[in-house]
PDB file of C-alpha atoms in Angstrom:
ATOM      1  CA  MET A   1       0.029  -0.278  -0.022  1.00 82.00           C
ATOM      2  CA  ARG A   2       1.294   3.789  -0.737  1.00 86.00           C
ATOM      3  CA  GLN A   3       2.250   5.903   2.053  1.00 92.00           C
ATOM      4  CA  TYR A   4       2.768   9.019   0.078  1.00 95.00           C
ATOM      5  CA  SER A   5       0.114  10.547  -2.434  1.00 94.00           C
ATOM      6  CA  ILE A   6       0.348  12.174  -5.859  1.00 94.00           C
ATOM      7  CA  PHE A   7       0.807  15.527  -3.882  1.00 92.00           C
ATOM      8  CA  HIS A   8       3.391  14.500  -1.411  1.00 93.00           C
ATOM      9  CA  GLY A   9       5.603  13.357  -4.229  1.00 92.00           C
ATOM     10  CA  LEU A  10       5.638  17.111  -5.760  1.00 93.00           C
ATOM     11  CA  PHE A  11       8.020  18.002  -2.647  1.00 94.00           C
ATOM     12  CA  LEU A  12       9.286  14.719  -1.155  1.00 95.00           C
ATOM     13  CA  SER A  13      10.843  13.859  -4.279  1.00 95.00           C
ATOM     14  CA  PHE A  14      13.579  16.469  -3.656  1.00 96.00           C
ATOM     15  CA  GLY A  15      15.168  13.992  -1.784  1.00 94.00           C
ATOM     16  CA  SER A  16      13.189  11.837   0.542  1.00 95.00           C
ATOM     17  CA  ARG A  17      14.568   8.295   0.933  1.00 95.00           C
ATOM     18  CA  SER A  18      11.349   7.115   2.305  1.00 95.00           C
ATOM     19  CA  PHE A  19       9.802   8.543  -0.513  1.00 97.00           C
ATOM     20  CA  TYR A  20      11.751   6.549  -2.675  1.00 97.00           C
ATOM     21  CA  ARG A  21      11.462   3.155  -1.312  1.00 96.00           C
ATOM     22  CA  ASP A  22       7.560   4.161  -1.565  1.00 97.00           C
ATOM     23  CA  VAL A  23       7.496   4.884  -5.029  1.00 97.00           C
ATOM     24  CA  ALA A  24      10.146   1.915  -5.646  1.00 96.00           C
ATOM     25  CA  ALA A  25       8.232  -0.620  -4.336  1.00 95.00           C
ATOM     26  CA  ASN A  26       4.094   0.746  -4.619  1.00 95.00           C
ATOM     27  CA  TRP A  27       3.978   3.586  -7.513  1.00 94.00           C
ATOM     28  CA  ARG A  28       3.679   1.998 -10.353  1.00 85.00           C
ATOM     29  CA  GLY A  29       0.406   3.506 -11.794  1.00 91.00           C
ATOM     30  CA  ALA A  30       0.926   6.451  -9.310  1.00 95.00           C
ATOM     31  CA  ALA A  31       4.080   7.486 -11.086  1.00 96.00           C
ATOM     32  CA  PHE A  32       1.923   7.750 -14.196  1.00 96.00           C
ATOM     33  CA  VAL A  33      -0.698   9.830 -12.533  1.00 96.00           C
ATOM     34  CA  LEU A  34       2.078  12.475 -11.149  1.00 96.00           C
ATOM     35  CA  LEU A  35       3.492  12.524 -15.286  1.00 97.00           C
ATOM     36  CA  LEU A  36      -0.206  13.416 -15.982  1.00 97.00           C
ATOM     37  CA  LEU A  37      -0.032  15.896 -12.908  1.00 96.00           C
ATOM     38  CA  LEU A  38       3.637  17.626 -13.700  1.00 96.00           C
ATOM     39  CA  ALA A  39       2.777  17.965 -17.472  1.00 97.00           C
ATOM     40  CA  LEU A  40      -0.359  19.919 -16.297  1.00 97.00           C
ATOM     41  CA  LEU A  41       1.825  22.443 -14.135  1.00 95.00           C
ATOM     42  CA  ILE A  42       4.332  22.246 -17.994  1.00 95.00           C
ATOM     43  CA  ALA A  43       1.224  23.208 -19.671  1.00 96.00           C
ATOM     44  CA  LEU A  44       0.544  26.061 -17.256  1.00 94.00           C
ATOM     45  CA  ARG A  45       3.684  27.638 -17.242  1.00 92.00           C
ATOM     46  CA  ILE A  46       3.814  27.948 -21.174  1.00 92.00           C
ATOM     47  CA  ALA A  47       0.311  29.412 -21.143  1.00 93.00           C
ATOM     48  CA  LEU A  48       1.069  31.752 -18.919  1.00 91.00           C
ATOM     49  CA  LEU A  49       4.377  32.465 -20.599  1.00 90.00           C
ATOM     50  CA  ILE A  50       2.748  32.785 -23.580  1.00 92.00           C
ATOM     51  CA  ASN A  51      -0.045  35.366 -22.700  1.00 92.00           C
ATOM     52  CA  ASN A  52       2.166  37.509 -20.724  1.00 90.00           C
ATOM     53  CA  GLY A  53       4.773  37.707 -23.285  1.00 91.00           C
ATOM     54  CA  LEU A  54       2.226  38.677 -25.580  1.00 93.00           C
ATOM     55  CA  SER A  55       0.314  40.915 -23.242  1.00 93.00           C
ATOM     56  CA  ALA A  56       3.610  42.679 -23.394  1.00 92.00           C
ATOM     57  CA  PHE A  57       4.232  43.330 -26.810  1.00 92.00           C
ATOM     58  CA  ASP A  58       0.777  43.892 -27.059  1.00 94.00           C
ATOM     59  CA  LYS A  59       0.667  46.655 -24.809  1.00 93.00           C
ATOM     60  CA  ALA A  60       4.659  48.347 -25.805  1.00 93.00           C
ATOM     61  CA  HIS A  61       5.456  47.715 -29.134  1.00 93.00           C
ATOM     62  CA  ALA A  62       2.004  46.954 -31.259  1.00 95.00           C
ATOM     63  CA  PRO A  63       0.736  49.766 -31.401  1.00 95.00           C
ATOM     64  CA  GLY A  64       3.828  50.802 -33.135  1.00 96.00           C
ATOM     65  CA  TYR A  65       3.473  48.230 -35.918  1.00 96.00           C
ATOM     66  CA  ILE A  66      -0.231  48.816 -36.228  1.00 96.00           C
ATOM     67  CA  ARG A  67      -0.287  52.465 -36.559  1.00 96.00           C
ATOM     68  CA  GLN A  68       1.281  51.842 -40.078  1.00 96.00           C
ATOM     69  CA  LEU A  69      -1.148  49.456 -41.325  1.00 96.00           C
ATOM     70  CA  PRO A  70      -3.038  50.431 -43.856  1.00 96.00           C
ATOM     71  CA  THR A  71      -6.743  48.968 -44.439  1.00 97.00           C
ATOM     72  CA  ILE A  72      -6.612  45.697 -46.780  1.00 97.00           C
ATOM     73  CA  THR A  73      -9.778  44.851 -48.221  1.00 97.00           C
ATOM     74  CA  VAL A  74      -9.573  41.889 -49.469  1.00 96.00           C
ATOM     75  CA  ASN A  75     -12.066  40.528 -51.836  1.00 95.00           C
ATOM     76  CA  ASP A  76     -11.916  37.339 -54.367  1.00 94.00           C
ATOM     77  CA  GLY A  77      -9.217  36.901 -53.322  1.00 94.00           C
ATOM     78  CA  LYS A  78      -7.689  40.308 -54.626  1.00 96.00           C
ATOM     79  CA  ALA A  79      -6.339  42.200 -51.922  1.00 96.00           C
ATOM     80  CA  SER A  80      -6.282  45.804 -52.638  1.00 96.00           C
ATOM     81  CA  THR A  81      -5.774  49.555 -50.513  1.00 96.00           C
ATOM     82  CA  PRO A  82      -7.230  52.783 -50.826  1.00 95.00           C
ATOM     83  CA  GLU A  83      -4.010  54.251 -52.253  1.00 94.00           C
ATOM     84  CA  ALA A  84      -2.387  51.777 -55.005  1.00 90.00           C
ATOM     85  CA  ILE A  85       0.471  52.116 -53.419  1.00 94.00           C
ATOM     86  CA  PRO A  86       3.317  49.985 -51.945  1.00 93.00           C
ATOM     87  CA  TYR A  87       3.558  50.286 -47.591  1.00 96.00           C
ATOM     88  CA  LEU A  88       6.278  49.092 -45.808  1.00 95.00           C
ATOM     89  CA  ILE A  89       5.851  48.569 -42.285  1.00 96.00           C
ATOM     90  CA  THR A  90       9.199  48.339 -40.204  1.00 96.00           C
ATOM     91  CA  GLU A  91       9.822  47.929 -36.247  1.00 94.00           C
ATOM     92  CA  PRO A  92       9.536  50.761 -34.670  1.00 91.00           C
ATOM     93  CA  SER A  93      12.585  50.987 -32.815  1.00 89.00           C
ATOM     94  CA  SER A  94      14.876  49.692 -35.194  1.00 91.00           C
ATOM     95  CA  GLY A  95      13.133  50.328 -38.717  1.00 91.00           C
ATOM     96  CA  ARG A  96      14.276  47.173 -40.092  1.00 92.00           C
ATOM     97  CA  PRO A  97      11.618  46.422 -42.476  1.00 92.00           C
ATOM     98  CA  VAL A  98       8.745  43.959 -41.477  1.00 94.00           C
ATOM     99  CA  VAL A  99       5.644  43.730 -43.888  1.00 95.00           C
ATOM    100  CA  MET A 100       5.882  45.162 -47.629  1.00 95.00           C
ATOM    101  CA  ILE A 101       2.115  45.217 -48.884  1.00 96.00           C
ATOM    102  CA  ASP A 102       2.110  46.130 -52.785  1.00 95.00           C
ATOM    103  CA  THR A 103      -1.164  45.483 -53.869  1.00 94.00           C
ATOM    104  CA  THR A 104      -0.023  46.849 -57.314  1.00 92.00           C
ATOM    105  CA  ARG A 105       2.048  43.733 -58.827  1.00 91.00           C
ATOM    106  CA  ASP A 106       0.403  39.970 -58.392  1.00 89.00           C
ATOM    107  CA  GLN A 107       3.781  37.756 -57.132  1.00 87.00           C
ATOM    108  CA  PRO A 108       5.963  38.639 -53.467  1.00 88.00           C
ATOM    109  CA  ASN A 109       9.443  39.756 -53.970  1.00 81.00           C
ATOM    110  CA  LEU A 110      10.490  39.004 -50.819  1.00 78.00           C
ATOM    111  CA  GLU A 111      14.406  39.465 -51.707  1.00 77.00           C
ATOM    112  CA  SER A 112      14.165  43.415 -53.251  1.00 76.00           C
ATOM    113  CA  SER A 113      12.043  44.036 -50.209  1.00 76.00           C
ATOM    114  CA  ARG A 114      14.193  42.749 -46.733  1.00 84.00           C
ATOM    115  CA  ALA A 115      10.915  42.700 -45.362  1.00 90.00           C
ATOM    116  CA  LEU A 116       9.775  39.150 -43.103  1.00 91.00           C
ATOM    117  CA  ILE A 117       6.139  38.777 -44.997  1.00 94.00           C
ATOM    118  CA  PHE A 118       5.334  39.854 -48.018  1.00 94.00           C
ATOM    119  CA  LEU A 119       0.838  41.187 -49.590  1.00 95.00           C
ATOM    120  CA  SER A 120       0.848  41.073 -53.059  1.00 95.00           C
ATOM    121  CA  ARG A 121      -2.413  41.691 -54.814  1.00 95.00           C
ATOM    122  CA  THR A 122      -3.145  37.464 -54.525  1.00 95.00           C
ATOM    123  CA  ARG A 123      -0.234  35.882 -52.207  1.00 95.00           C
ATOM    124  CA  VAL A 124       0.864  36.289 -49.375  1.00 95.00           C
ATOM    125  CA  ALA A 125       5.097  35.233 -48.855  1.00 93.00           C
ATOM    126  CA  TYR A 126       7.138  34.694 -45.555  1.00 90.00           C
ATOM    127  CA  ARG A 127      10.159  34.268 -45.088  1.00 86.00           C
ATOM    128  CA  LYS A 128      10.270  31.172 -42.670  1.00 78.00           C
ATOM    129  CA  ASP A 129      13.901  31.404 -42.451  1.00 68.00           C
ATOM    130  CA  THR A 130      17.846  32.340 -44.467  1.00 64.00           C
ATOM    131  CA  GLY A 131      16.598  29.139 -46.820  1.00 68.00           C
ATOM    132  CA  GLU A 132      12.974  28.367 -47.656  1.00 81.00           C
ATOM    133  CA  THR A 133       9.545  31.290 -48.501  1.00 86.00           C
ATOM    134  CA  ARG A 134       6.628  30.427 -48.087  1.00 90.00           C
ATOM    135  CA  ILE A 135       3.979  31.659 -50.619  1.00 92.00           C
ATOM    136  CA  TYR A 136      -0.294  31.164 -49.828  1.00 93.00           C
ATOM    137  CA  GLU A 137      -2.861  32.093 -51.657  1.00 95.00           C
ATOM    138  CA  LEU A 138      -5.360  34.786 -50.507  1.00 94.00           C
ATOM    139  CA  SER A 139      -8.124  33.173 -52.418  1.00 93.00           C
ATOM    140  CA  ARG A 140      -7.815  30.695 -49.733  1.00 92.00           C
ATOM    141  CA  PHE A 141      -9.064  33.032 -46.656  1.00 91.00           C
ATOM    142  CA  GLY A 142     -12.112  34.559 -48.042  1.00 91.00           C
ATOM    143  CA  ASP A 143     -13.032  38.077 -48.370  1.00 95.00           C
ATOM    144  CA  MET A 144     -12.549  39.783 -45.118  1.00 95.00           C
ATOM    145  CA  VAL A 145     -11.617  43.525 -44.637  1.00 96.00           C
ATOM    146  CA  VAL A 146      -8.676  44.093 -41.994  1.00 96.00           C
ATOM    147  CA  THR A 147      -8.134  48.132 -39.959  1.00 97.00           C
ATOM    148  CA  GLN A 148      -6.164  49.058 -37.302  1.00 97.00           C
ATOM    149  CA  GLU A 149      -9.091  48.534 -35.624  1.00 97.00           C
ATOM    150  CA  VAL A 150      -9.581  45.080 -35.993  1.00 96.00           C
ATOM    151  CA  ALA A 151      -5.463  44.736 -35.589  1.00 96.00           C
ATOM    152  CA  HIS A 152      -5.711  45.996 -32.517  1.00 96.00           C
ATOM    153  CA  GLU A 153      -8.725  43.029 -31.826  1.00 96.00           C
ATOM    154  CA  VAL A 154      -6.814  39.752 -32.679  1.00 96.00           C
ATOM    155  CA  VAL A 155      -3.608  41.039 -30.649  1.00 95.00           C
ATOM    156  CA  ASP A 156      -5.392  41.819 -27.883  1.00 96.00           C
ATOM    157  CA  PHE A 157      -7.963  37.947 -27.654  1.00 96.00           C
ATOM    158  CA  MET A 158      -4.463  36.586 -28.452  1.00 95.00           C
ATOM    159  CA  ALA A 159      -2.667  38.496 -25.524  1.00 94.00           C
ATOM    160  CA  SER A 160      -5.950  37.250 -23.052  1.00 94.00           C
ATOM    161  CA  TRP A 161      -6.601  33.911 -24.372  1.00 96.00           C
ATOM    162  CA  LEU A 162      -4.046  32.742 -27.046  1.00 96.00           C
ATOM    163  CA  GLY A 163      -2.051  30.450 -24.382  1.00 95.00           C
ATOM    164  CA  TRP A 164      -5.637  28.793 -22.682  1.00 96.00           C
ATOM    165  CA  ILE A 165      -6.022  27.493 -26.412  1.00 97.00           C
ATOM    166  CA  LEU A 166      -3.078  25.979 -26.980  1.00 97.00           C
ATOM    167  CA  ALA A 167      -2.565  24.937 -23.335  1.00 97.00           C
ATOM    168  CA  PRO A 168      -4.153  21.311 -24.336  1.00 97.00           C
ATOM    169  CA  PHE A 169      -1.561  20.506 -27.697  1.00 97.00           C
ATOM    170  CA  ILE A 170       0.938  21.743 -25.065  1.00 97.00           C
ATOM    171  CA  PHE A 171      -0.278  19.637 -22.283  1.00 98.00           C
ATOM    172  CA  ILE A 172      -0.744  16.414 -24.823  1.00 98.00           C
ATOM    173  CA  GLY A 173       2.887  17.001 -26.775  1.00 97.00           C
ATOM    174  CA  VAL A 174       4.816  17.305 -22.860  1.00 97.00           C
ATOM    175  CA  TYR A 175       3.191  14.470 -21.100  1.00 97.00           C
ATOM    176  CA  ILE A 176       4.420  12.076 -24.754  1.00 97.00           C
ATOM    177  CA  PHE A 177       7.930  14.046 -24.286  1.00 97.00           C
ATOM    178  CA  LYS A 178       8.265  13.462 -20.530  1.00 96.00           C
ATOM    179  CA  LEU A 179       7.123   9.644 -21.099  1.00 96.00           C
ATOM    180  CA  ILE A 180       9.739   8.990 -23.515  1.00 97.00           C
ATOM    181  CA  VAL A 181      12.133  10.282 -21.450  1.00 96.00           C
ATOM    182  CA  ALA A 182      10.864   8.681 -17.775  1.00 96.00           C
ATOM    183  CA  LEU A 183      11.433   5.195 -20.402  1.00 96.00           C
ATOM    184  CA  ILE A 184      15.495   6.122 -21.348  1.00 97.00           C
ATOM    185  CA  PHE A 185      15.944   7.459 -17.843  1.00 97.00           C
ATOM    186  CA  GLY A 186      14.397   4.473 -16.544  1.00 96.00           C
ATOM    187  CA  ILE A 187      17.151   2.648 -18.438  1.00 97.00           C
ATOM    188  CA  ILE A 188      19.946   4.449 -17.339  1.00 97.00           C
ATOM    189  CA  GLY A 189      18.293   3.828 -13.837  1.00 96.00           C
ATOM    190  CA  LEU A 190      18.173   0.193 -14.538  1.00 97.00           C
ATOM    191  CA  LEU A 191      23.038   0.437 -14.898  1.00 96.00           C
ATOM    192  CA  ILE A 192      22.991   2.476 -12.347  1.00 96.00           C
ATOM    193  CA  GLY A 193      21.679   0.039 -10.411  1.00 96.00           C
ATOM    194  CA  ALA A 194      23.638  -2.508 -11.567  1.00 95.00           C
ATOM    195  CA  MET A 195      26.726  -0.073 -10.878  1.00 94.00           C
ATOM    196  CA  MET A 196      25.435   0.356  -7.360  1.00 94.00           C
ATOM    197  CA  LYS A 197      24.137  -3.677  -7.036  1.00 93.00           C
ATOM    198  CA  ILE A 198      20.997  -3.328  -6.069  1.00 94.00           C
ATOM    199  CA  GLN A 199      18.071  -4.917  -8.306  1.00 92.00           C
ATOM    200  CA  LEU A 200      15.471  -3.652  -9.061  1.00 95.00           C
ATOM    201  CA  PRO A 201      12.199  -4.020 -12.034  1.00 96.00           C
ATOM    202  CA  TYR A 202      12.739  -1.992 -14.825  1.00 97.00           C
ATOM    203  CA  ASP A 203       8.639  -0.487 -14.002  1.00 95.00           C
ATOM    204  CA  ALA A 204      10.193   0.766 -10.746  1.00 96.00           C
ATOM    205  CA  MET A 205      13.076   2.355 -11.929  1.00 97.00           C
ATOM    206  CA  MET A 206      10.554   4.500 -14.123  1.00 96.00           C
ATOM    207  CA  ALA A 207       8.606   5.227 -11.757  1.00 97.00           C
ATOM    208  CA  LEU A 208      11.665   6.375 -10.373  1.00 97.00           C
ATOM    209  CA  ALA A 209      12.432   8.280 -13.259  1.00 97.00           C
ATOM    210  CA  ILE A 210       9.271  10.110 -13.096  1.00 97.00           C
ATOM    211  CA  VAL A 211       9.329  10.781  -9.439  1.00 97.00           C
ATOM    212  CA  THR A 212      12.966  12.907  -9.813  1.00 97.00           C
ATOM    213  CA  ALA A 213      11.670  14.851 -12.425  1.00 96.00           C
ATOM    214  CA  SER A 214       8.760  16.391 -10.679  1.00 96.00           C
ATOM    215  CA  PRO A 215      11.830  18.253  -8.742  1.00 96.00           C
ATOM    216  CA  VAL A 216      12.981  20.637 -11.541  1.00 95.00           C
ATOM    217  CA  VAL A 217       9.124  20.891 -12.887  1.00 95.00           C
ATOM    218  CA  VAL A 218       8.387  22.533  -9.533  1.00 94.00           C
ATOM    219  CA  VAL A 219      10.933  24.889  -8.786  1.00 93.00           C
ATOM    220  CA  GLU A 220      10.240  26.461 -12.868  1.00 91.00           C
ATOM    221  CA  PHE A 221       6.303  26.134 -11.939  1.00 92.00           C
ATOM    222  CA  MET A 222       7.229  28.228  -8.617  1.00 89.00           C
ATOM    223  CA  ALA A 223       9.376  30.550  -9.957  1.00 86.00           C
ATOM    224  CA  GLY A 224       7.895  31.448 -12.873  1.00 81.00           C
ATOM    225  CA  LEU A 225       4.687  32.620 -10.924  1.00 80.00           C
ATOM    226  CA  LEU A 226       7.601  35.401  -9.699  1.00 78.00           C
ATOM    227  CA  SER A 227       9.744  36.103 -13.115  1.00 68.00           C
ATOM    228  CA  SER A 228       8.926  35.718 -16.395  1.00 60.00           C
ATOM    229  CA  GLY A 229      11.725  34.265 -17.522  1.00 66.00           C
ATOM    230  CA  PHE A 230      13.326  32.134 -15.577  1.00 75.00           C
ATOM    231  CA  ASN A 231      14.148  28.200 -16.731  1.00 83.00           C
ATOM    232  CA  ILE A 232      16.730  25.423 -16.070  1.00 89.00           C
ATOM    233  CA  PRO A 233      19.016  24.853 -19.215  1.00 92.00           C
ATOM    234  CA  TRP A 234      17.206  21.853 -20.381  1.00 91.00           C
ATOM    235  CA  LEU A 235      21.099  20.300 -19.801  1.00 94.00           C
ATOM    236  CA  LEU A 236      20.937  21.290 -16.352  1.00 95.00           C
ATOM    237  CA  ALA A 237      18.140  19.910 -15.994  1.00 94.00           C
ATOM    238  CA  ALA A 238      19.253  16.405 -16.972  1.00 94.00           C
ATOM    239  CA  LEU A 239      21.561  16.273 -14.586  1.00 96.00           C
ATOM    240  CA  ILE A 240      19.617  17.089 -11.969  1.00 96.00           C
ATOM    241  CA  ASN A 241      17.183  14.304 -13.079  1.00 96.00           C
ATOM    242  CA  LEU A 242      19.469  11.726 -13.049  1.00 96.00           C
ATOM    243  CA  ALA A 243      21.634  13.403  -9.605  1.00 97.00           C
ATOM    244  CA  LEU A 244      18.230  11.535  -7.881  1.00 97.00           C
ATOM    245  CA  LEU A 245      18.065   9.320 -10.179  1.00 97.00           C
ATOM    246  CA  GLY A 246      20.779   7.939  -8.809  1.00 97.00           C
ATOM    247  CA  TYR A 247      20.266   8.873  -4.992  1.00 97.00           C
ATOM    248  CA  ALA A 248      17.032   6.417  -5.427  1.00 97.00           C
ATOM    249  CA  VAL A 249      17.691   4.075  -6.541  1.00 97.00           C
ATOM    250  CA  TYR A 250      20.969   4.348  -3.508  1.00 96.00           C
ATOM    251  CA  ALA A 251      17.858   5.051  -1.379  1.00 96.00           C
ATOM    252  CA  ASN A 252      16.731   1.551  -2.476  1.00 95.00           C
ATOM    253  CA  ARG A 253      19.942  -0.464  -1.344  1.00 91.00           C
ATOM    254  CA  GLU A 254      18.989  -3.601   1.411  1.00 78.00           C
ATOM    255  CA  ASP A 255      20.871  -2.149   4.742  1.00 65.00           C
ATOM    256  CA  GLU A 256      19.143   1.371   4.473  1.00 54.00           C
ATOM    257  CA  ASN A 257      16.112  -0.701   3.900  1.00 53.00           C
ATOM    258  CA  VAL A 258      16.667  -2.087   7.404  1.00 45.00           C
ATOM    259  CA  ASN A 259      17.751   0.766   8.745  1.00 50.00           C
ATOM    260  CA  SER A 260      14.632   2.420   8.198  1.00 51.00           C
ATOM    261  CA  GLU A 261      12.376  -0.027   9.397  1.00 44.00           C
ATOM    262  CA  GLN A 262      14.824   0.033  12.685  1.00 39.00           C
TER     263      GLN A 262
END
């Protein structure tokens, strides 16, 4: 019977020997429930980061871009602006070209404009990276009218809701990724156990690998509530997880179990 609950795992995973022994003995299914909770914390943290980042952009930078935006009307797959002239939207602080709007031509030309996005009469193109450009026909998007007011509403909506809209997909992706990592760390736990002459089954090692991943997630989540930019480098996080896994395996040696019962 389990001695500790799932929520105990969020805090006792920082180094409790009795907790690690309970996990190895009794946490086969419970560890995967804890993994769901860890994935939820990560998804919430990322959602908050997205919303906070977009909110900061909305307040500090979006107005400088939007005030350069002409009214764009798309009808039957063709775009038009109030005047048949090119419009260049630049980064307010540096003047770097960001969006070129030229409805006098059919073919986008990112090279000559040096912009990241080019809207022509019938197509929109964006530079994905230095070696790839994506081009889409405007007919795919239907009829619309984009004004500065609409642009403000869209940015405001994204700043408020995009993180929460993406949160379920982030949760699923994080859970699958963390599960794969636990599978790998379970194998590493077997190797550590072999070096220490400690025999634990693979499912126990996987459970230990999951719970020893908790401290990094908890620290990042709690610190992220205070500082949106806080992040533990992935290599350091992996080393912390590995060190705790080694200690968790060591905590399950036979003489430790005997001592704990006395």
